[in-house]
mmCIF file of C-alpha atoms and ligand atoms in Angstrom:
data_model
loop_
_atom_site.group_PDB
_atom_site.id
_atom_site.type_symbol
_atom_site.label_atom_id
_atom_site.label_comp_id
_atom_site.label_asym_id
_atom_site.label_seq_id
_atom_site.Cartn_x
_atom_site.Cartn_y
_atom_site.Cartn_z
ATOM 1 C CA UNK Y 1 75.114 -126.229 49.050
ATOM 2 C CA UNK Y 2 75.148 -123.915 52.035
ATOM 3 C CA UNK Y 3 72.324 -122.780 54.310
ATOM 4 C CA UNK Y 4 72.331 -119.155 55.361
ATOM 5 C CA UNK Y 5 70.223 -116.853 57.503
ATOM 6 C CA UNK Y 6 70.595 -113.642 55.497
ATOM 7 C CA UNK Y 7 68.973 -111.183 57.935
ATOM 8 C CA UNK Y 8 70.129 -110.964 61.557
ATOM 9 C CA UNK Y 9 70.314 -107.985 63.928
ATOM 10 C CA UNK Y 10 72.901 -107.744 66.703
ATOM 11 C CA UNK Y 11 73.040 -105.436 69.710
ATOM 12 C CA UNK Y 12 74.447 -102.808 67.316
ATOM 13 C CA UNK Y 13 70.774 -102.394 66.333
ATOM 14 C CA UNK Y 14 68.988 -100.599 69.190
ATOM 15 C CA UNK Y 15 66.107 -103.110 69.099
ATOM 16 C CA UNK Y 16 68.086 -106.397 69.187
ATOM 17 C CA UNK Y 17 69.404 -108.425 72.136
ATOM 18 C CA UNK Y 18 71.711 -110.673 70.069
ATOM 19 C CA UNK Y 19 75.326 -110.128 71.059
ATOM 20 C CA UNK Y 20 77.813 -110.761 68.229
ATOM 21 C CA UNK Y 21 79.108 -113.622 70.392
ATOM 22 C CA UNK Y 22 75.589 -115.115 70.651
ATOM 23 C CA UNK Y 23 75.183 -115.045 66.866
ATOM 24 C CA UNK Y 24 78.464 -116.908 66.421
ATOM 25 C CA UNK Y 25 77.499 -119.402 69.122
ATOM 26 C CA UNK Y 26 74.101 -119.870 67.466
ATOM 27 C CA UNK Y 27 75.797 -120.888 64.209
ATOM 28 C CA UNK Y 28 78.301 -123.127 65.975
ATOM 29 C CA UNK Y 29 75.433 -124.952 67.692
ATOM 30 C CA UNK Y 30 73.079 -125.143 64.700
ATOM 31 C CA UNK Y 31 73.070 -128.474 62.921
ATOM 32 C CA UNK Y 32 73.182 -127.107 59.355
ATOM 33 C CA UNK Y 33 72.852 -123.290 59.192
ATOM 34 C CA UNK Y 34 76.475 -122.221 59.336
ATOM 35 C CA UNK Y 35 76.274 -118.870 57.540
ATOM 36 C CA UNK Y 36 74.571 -115.643 58.628
ATOM 37 C CA UNK Y 37 74.506 -112.061 57.431
ATOM 38 C CA UNK Y 38 74.813 -109.272 59.989
ATOM 39 C CA UNK Y 39 72.244 -106.694 58.881
ATOM 40 C CA UNK Y 40 71.955 -104.058 61.586
ATOM 41 C CA UNK Y 41 69.816 -100.971 61.087
ATOM 42 C CA UNK Y 42 71.853 -98.282 59.317
ATOM 43 C CA UNK Y 43 75.257 -99.440 60.531
ATOM 44 C CA UNK Y 44 78.004 -101.941 59.718
ATOM 45 C CA UNK Y 45 79.677 -101.534 63.105
ATOM 46 C CA UNK Y 46 79.060 -105.130 64.261
ATOM 47 C CA UNK Y 47 80.448 -106.751 61.126
ATOM 48 C CA UNK Y 48 84.164 -106.744 61.911
ATOM 49 C CA UNK Y 49 83.842 -107.890 65.493
ATOM 50 C CA UNK Y 50 81.390 -110.647 64.541
ATOM 51 C CA UNK Y 51 83.611 -111.826 61.682
ATOM 52 C CA UNK Y 52 86.595 -111.839 64.028
ATOM 53 C CA UNK Y 53 84.739 -113.959 66.579
ATOM 54 C CA UNK Y 54 83.609 -116.314 63.808
ATOM 55 C CA UNK Y 55 87.135 -116.709 62.448
ATOM 56 C CA UNK Y 56 87.891 -119.079 65.355
ATOM 57 C CA UNK Y 57 85.505 -121.601 63.738
ATOM 58 C CA UNK Y 58 86.455 -122.816 60.261
ATOM 59 C CA UNK Y 59 82.970 -124.160 59.489
ATOM 60 C CA UNK Y 60 81.008 -120.942 60.030
ATOM 61 C CA UNK Y 61 80.882 -117.707 58.057
ATOM 62 C CA UNK Y 62 79.566 -114.206 58.742
ATOM 63 C CA UNK Y 63 78.552 -112.098 55.735
ATOM 64 C CA UNK Y 64 78.952 -108.376 56.404
ATOM 65 C CA UNK Y 65 75.941 -106.230 55.623
ATOM 66 C CA UNK Y 66 73.412 -103.669 56.781
ATOM 67 C CA UNK Y 67 69.694 -102.935 56.551
ATOM 68 C CA UNK Y 68 69.343 -99.345 55.400
ATOM 69 C CA UNK Y 69 66.229 -97.316 56.220
ATOM 70 C CA UNK Y 70 65.449 -95.331 53.092
ATOM 71 C CA UNK Y 71 62.448 -93.011 52.841
ATOM 72 C CA UNK Y 72 60.855 -95.608 50.527
ATOM 73 C CA UNK Y 73 61.531 -98.699 52.613
ATOM 74 C CA UNK Y 74 64.283 -100.931 53.950
ATOM 75 C CA UNK Y 75 67.048 -102.275 51.722
ATOM 76 C CA UNK Y 76 69.532 -104.918 52.826
ATOM 77 C CA UNK Y 77 73.023 -104.522 51.371
ATOM 78 C CA UNK Y 78 75.112 -107.674 51.646
ATOM 79 C CA UNK Y 79 78.877 -107.478 51.391
ATOM 80 C CA UNK Y 80 78.886 -103.892 52.721
ATOM 81 C CA UNK Y 81 81.841 -103.011 54.887
ATOM 82 C CA UNK Y 82 80.972 -99.325 55.031
ATOM 83 C CA UNK Y 83 77.820 -97.231 54.733
ATOM 84 C CA UNK Y 84 76.876 -95.366 51.547
ATOM 85 C CA UNK Y 85 77.200 -91.586 51.450
ATOM 86 C CA UNK Y 86 74.150 -89.716 52.762
ATOM 87 C CA UNK Y 87 71.375 -89.073 51.992
ATOM 88 C CA UNK Y 88 70.279 -92.704 51.964
ATOM 89 C CA UNK Y 89 67.795 -92.530 49.128
ATOM 90 C CA UNK Y 90 67.015 -95.728 47.251
ATOM 91 C CA UNK Y 91 68.981 -94.420 44.262
ATOM 92 C CA UNK Y 92 72.084 -93.605 46.338
ATOM 93 C CA UNK Y 93 72.006 -96.933 48.114
ATOM 94 C CA UNK Y 94 71.648 -98.862 44.843
ATOM 95 C CA UNK Y 95 74.385 -96.846 43.080
ATOM 96 C CA UNK Y 96 76.729 -97.513 45.997
ATOM 97 C CA UNK Y 97 75.849 -101.213 45.973
ATOM 98 C CA UNK Y 98 76.436 -101.555 42.225
ATOM 99 C CA UNK Y 99 79.741 -99.646 42.208
ATOM 100 C CA UNK Y 100 81.202 -101.916 44.855
ATOM 101 C CA UNK Y 101 79.683 -105.148 43.582
ATOM 102 C CA UNK Y 102 77.674 -105.667 46.778
ATOM 103 C CA UNK Y 103 74.178 -107.173 46.707
ATOM 104 C CA UNK Y 104 70.889 -105.330 47.243
ATOM 105 C CA UNK Y 105 67.831 -107.077 48.662
ATOM 106 C CA UNK Y 106 64.399 -105.522 49.172
ATOM 107 C CA UNK Y 107 63.654 -106.420 52.819
ATOM 108 C CA UNK Y 108 60.126 -107.641 53.747
ATOM 109 C CA UNK Y 109 58.471 -105.620 50.944
ATOM 110 C CA UNK Y 110 54.903 -106.014 52.193
ATOM 111 C CA UNK Y 111 55.466 -105.287 55.880
ATOM 112 C CA UNK Y 112 55.906 -102.019 57.750
ATOM 113 C CA UNK Y 113 59.028 -100.241 56.424
ATOM 114 C CA UNK Y 114 58.868 -102.378 53.300
ATOM 115 C CA UNK Y 115 59.054 -100.907 49.785
ATOM 116 C CA UNK Y 116 55.919 -102.652 48.591
ATOM 117 C CA UNK Y 117 55.163 -102.267 44.891
ATOM 118 C CA UNK Y 118 57.636 -99.369 44.664
ATOM 119 C CA UNK Y 119 60.341 -102.045 44.415
ATOM 120 C CA UNK Y 120 59.222 -102.579 40.802
ATOM 121 C CA UNK Y 121 60.740 -99.194 39.903
ATOM 122 C CA UNK Y 122 64.266 -100.083 40.949
ATOM 123 C CA UNK Y 123 67.076 -102.313 39.705
ATOM 124 C CA UNK Y 124 67.605 -104.364 42.832
ATOM 125 C CA UNK Y 125 69.411 -107.704 42.902
ATOM 126 C CA UNK Y 126 66.955 -109.775 44.956
ATOM 127 C CA UNK Y 127 63.751 -109.772 46.985
ATOM 128 C CA UNK Y 128 63.446 -111.123 50.515
ATOM 129 C CA UNK Y 129 60.625 -113.598 49.890
ATOM 130 C CA UNK Y 130 60.695 -115.215 53.310
ATOM 131 C CA UNK Y 131 61.120 -113.054 56.403
ATOM 132 C CA UNK Y 132 60.830 -114.679 59.818
ATOM 133 C CA UNK Y 133 58.936 -111.693 61.200
ATOM 134 C CA UNK Y 134 56.412 -111.295 58.363
ATOM 135 C CA UNK Y 135 52.969 -112.850 58.042
ATOM 136 C CA UNK Y 136 52.483 -115.703 55.623
ATOM 137 C CA UNK Y 137 50.454 -113.519 53.280
ATOM 138 C CA UNK Y 138 53.124 -110.782 53.287
ATOM 139 C CA UNK Y 139 55.738 -113.424 52.442
ATOM 140 C CA UNK Y 140 53.521 -114.859 49.688
ATOM 141 C CA UNK Y 141 53.121 -111.384 48.153
ATOM 142 C CA UNK Y 142 56.901 -110.938 48.311
ATOM 143 C CA UNK Y 143 57.410 -114.267 46.532
ATOM 144 C CA UNK Y 144 54.970 -113.198 43.824
ATOM 145 C CA UNK Y 145 56.808 -109.876 43.448
ATOM 146 C CA UNK Y 146 60.133 -111.672 42.965
ATOM 147 C CA UNK Y 147 58.553 -113.966 40.387
ATOM 148 C CA UNK Y 148 57.034 -111.062 38.448
ATOM 149 C CA UNK Y 149 60.304 -109.106 38.527
ATOM 150 C CA UNK Y 150 62.305 -112.198 37.551
ATOM 151 C CA UNK Y 151 64.541 -111.799 40.596
ATOM 152 C CA UNK Y 152 66.031 -114.319 43.013
ATOM 153 C CA UNK Y 153 64.339 -114.702 46.381
ATOM 154 C CA UNK Y 154 66.170 -114.854 49.696
ATOM 155 C CA UNK Y 155 65.174 -115.780 53.239
ATOM 156 C CA UNK Y 156 66.198 -114.293 56.550
ATOM 157 C CA UNK Y 157 64.919 -114.650 60.091
ATOM 158 C CA UNK Y 158 65.126 -110.901 60.872
ATOM 159 C CA UNK Y 159 66.165 -112.193 64.291
ATOM 160 C CA UNK Y 160 66.267 -109.674 67.135
ATOM 161 C CA UNK Y 161 66.564 -112.338 69.884
ATOM 162 C CA UNK Y 162 68.924 -115.347 70.009
ATOM 163 C CA UNK Y 163 66.093 -117.907 69.777
ATOM 164 C CA UNK Y 164 65.028 -116.450 66.424
ATOM 165 C CA UNK Y 165 68.356 -117.065 64.666
ATOM 166 C CA UNK Y 166 67.935 -119.541 61.829
ATOM 167 C CA UNK Y 167 64.128 -119.802 61.959
ATOM 168 C CA UNK Y 168 64.225 -119.506 58.166
ATOM 169 C CA UNK Y 169 67.125 -119.953 55.781
ATOM 170 C CA UNK Y 170 68.290 -119.530 52.210
ATOM 171 C CA UNK Y 171 69.797 -122.456 50.310
ATOM 172 C CA UNK Y 172 72.689 -121.258 48.161
ATOM 173 C CA UNK Y 173 74.751 -123.185 45.643
ATOM 174 C CA UNK Y 174 78.109 -121.828 46.749
ATOM 175 C CA UNK Y 175 81.020 -122.595 49.020
ATOM 176 C CA UNK Y 176 81.835 -120.742 52.237
ATOM 177 C CA UNK Y 177 83.089 -117.587 50.561
ATOM 178 C CA UNK Y 178 81.381 -114.183 50.746
ATOM 179 C CA UNK Y 179 82.048 -113.116 47.149
ATOM 180 C CA UNK Y 180 81.018 -116.481 45.779
ATOM 181 C CA UNK Y 181 77.813 -116.378 47.832
ATOM 182 C CA UNK Y 182 76.907 -112.889 46.551
ATOM 183 C CA UNK Y 183 77.525 -113.946 42.940
ATOM 184 C CA UNK Y 184 75.517 -117.138 43.407
ATOM 185 C CA UNK Y 185 72.544 -115.129 44.702
ATOM 186 C CA UNK Y 186 72.805 -112.743 41.729
ATOM 187 C CA UNK Y 187 72.793 -115.768 39.412
ATOM 188 C CA UNK Y 188 69.673 -117.049 41.198
ATOM 189 C CA UNK Y 189 71.408 -120.185 42.457
ATOM 190 C CA UNK Y 190 69.215 -119.904 45.550
ATOM 191 C CA UNK Y 191 65.972 -121.038 47.048
ATOM 192 C CA UNK Y 192 64.046 -119.972 50.122
ATOM 193 C CA UNK Y 193 62.066 -122.997 51.284
ATOM 194 C CA UNK Y 194 58.940 -122.559 53.382
ATOM 195 C CA UNK Y 195 59.401 -124.254 56.708
ATOM 196 C CA UNK Y 196 55.887 -124.056 58.068
ATOM 197 C CA UNK Y 197 55.540 -123.829 61.753
ATOM 198 C CA UNK Y 198 58.956 -122.495 62.608
ATOM 199 C CA UNK Y 199 57.939 -119.187 61.014
ATOM 200 C CA UNK Y 200 56.997 -116.493 63.538
ATOM 201 C CA UNK Y 201 53.904 -114.357 63.068
HETATM 202 ZN ZN1 LIG Q 301 65.574 -106.318 59.921
#
């Protein structure tokens, strides 16, 4: 079992103060969350540098990814090492994700820039059912959406500051390997436990 924060922004997002180095240090220091996905807004530019920094520590792992702003809401693509071709419509992003065997997650569906009920129209791989920046009711609606769509639920802090890293986490039945983690999520070998008061509102 591994514990992963699947939604973290670095300074390669204009609204985050988390240096790639700080993310790595956060994982090194954390007692059990040793995996994080870099999901900057509309770029994968931080992924290589963060993975390089992490490679000095055998017990931590950085999953490359991005959070893409589509006209219908944000989609996280895990595994992505490059951006899809423009325009970034939901269809284009999902086609790109499927062709390359990446993983698509509907980010915070019931918050601003979320897809909301529109997510029901698309073949996505997972729903973010626990987002560190969403209200409890928005997270509960997301969990219900995942249940109704029969999709796995993931958790991510949506950290934009170092102190927010790891405020929520996804439990995944996998070893420390990116491809194995993505397949385990697709097979729903995941859970996103509620951890009460550490959730930000
Ligand atoms: Zn985000």
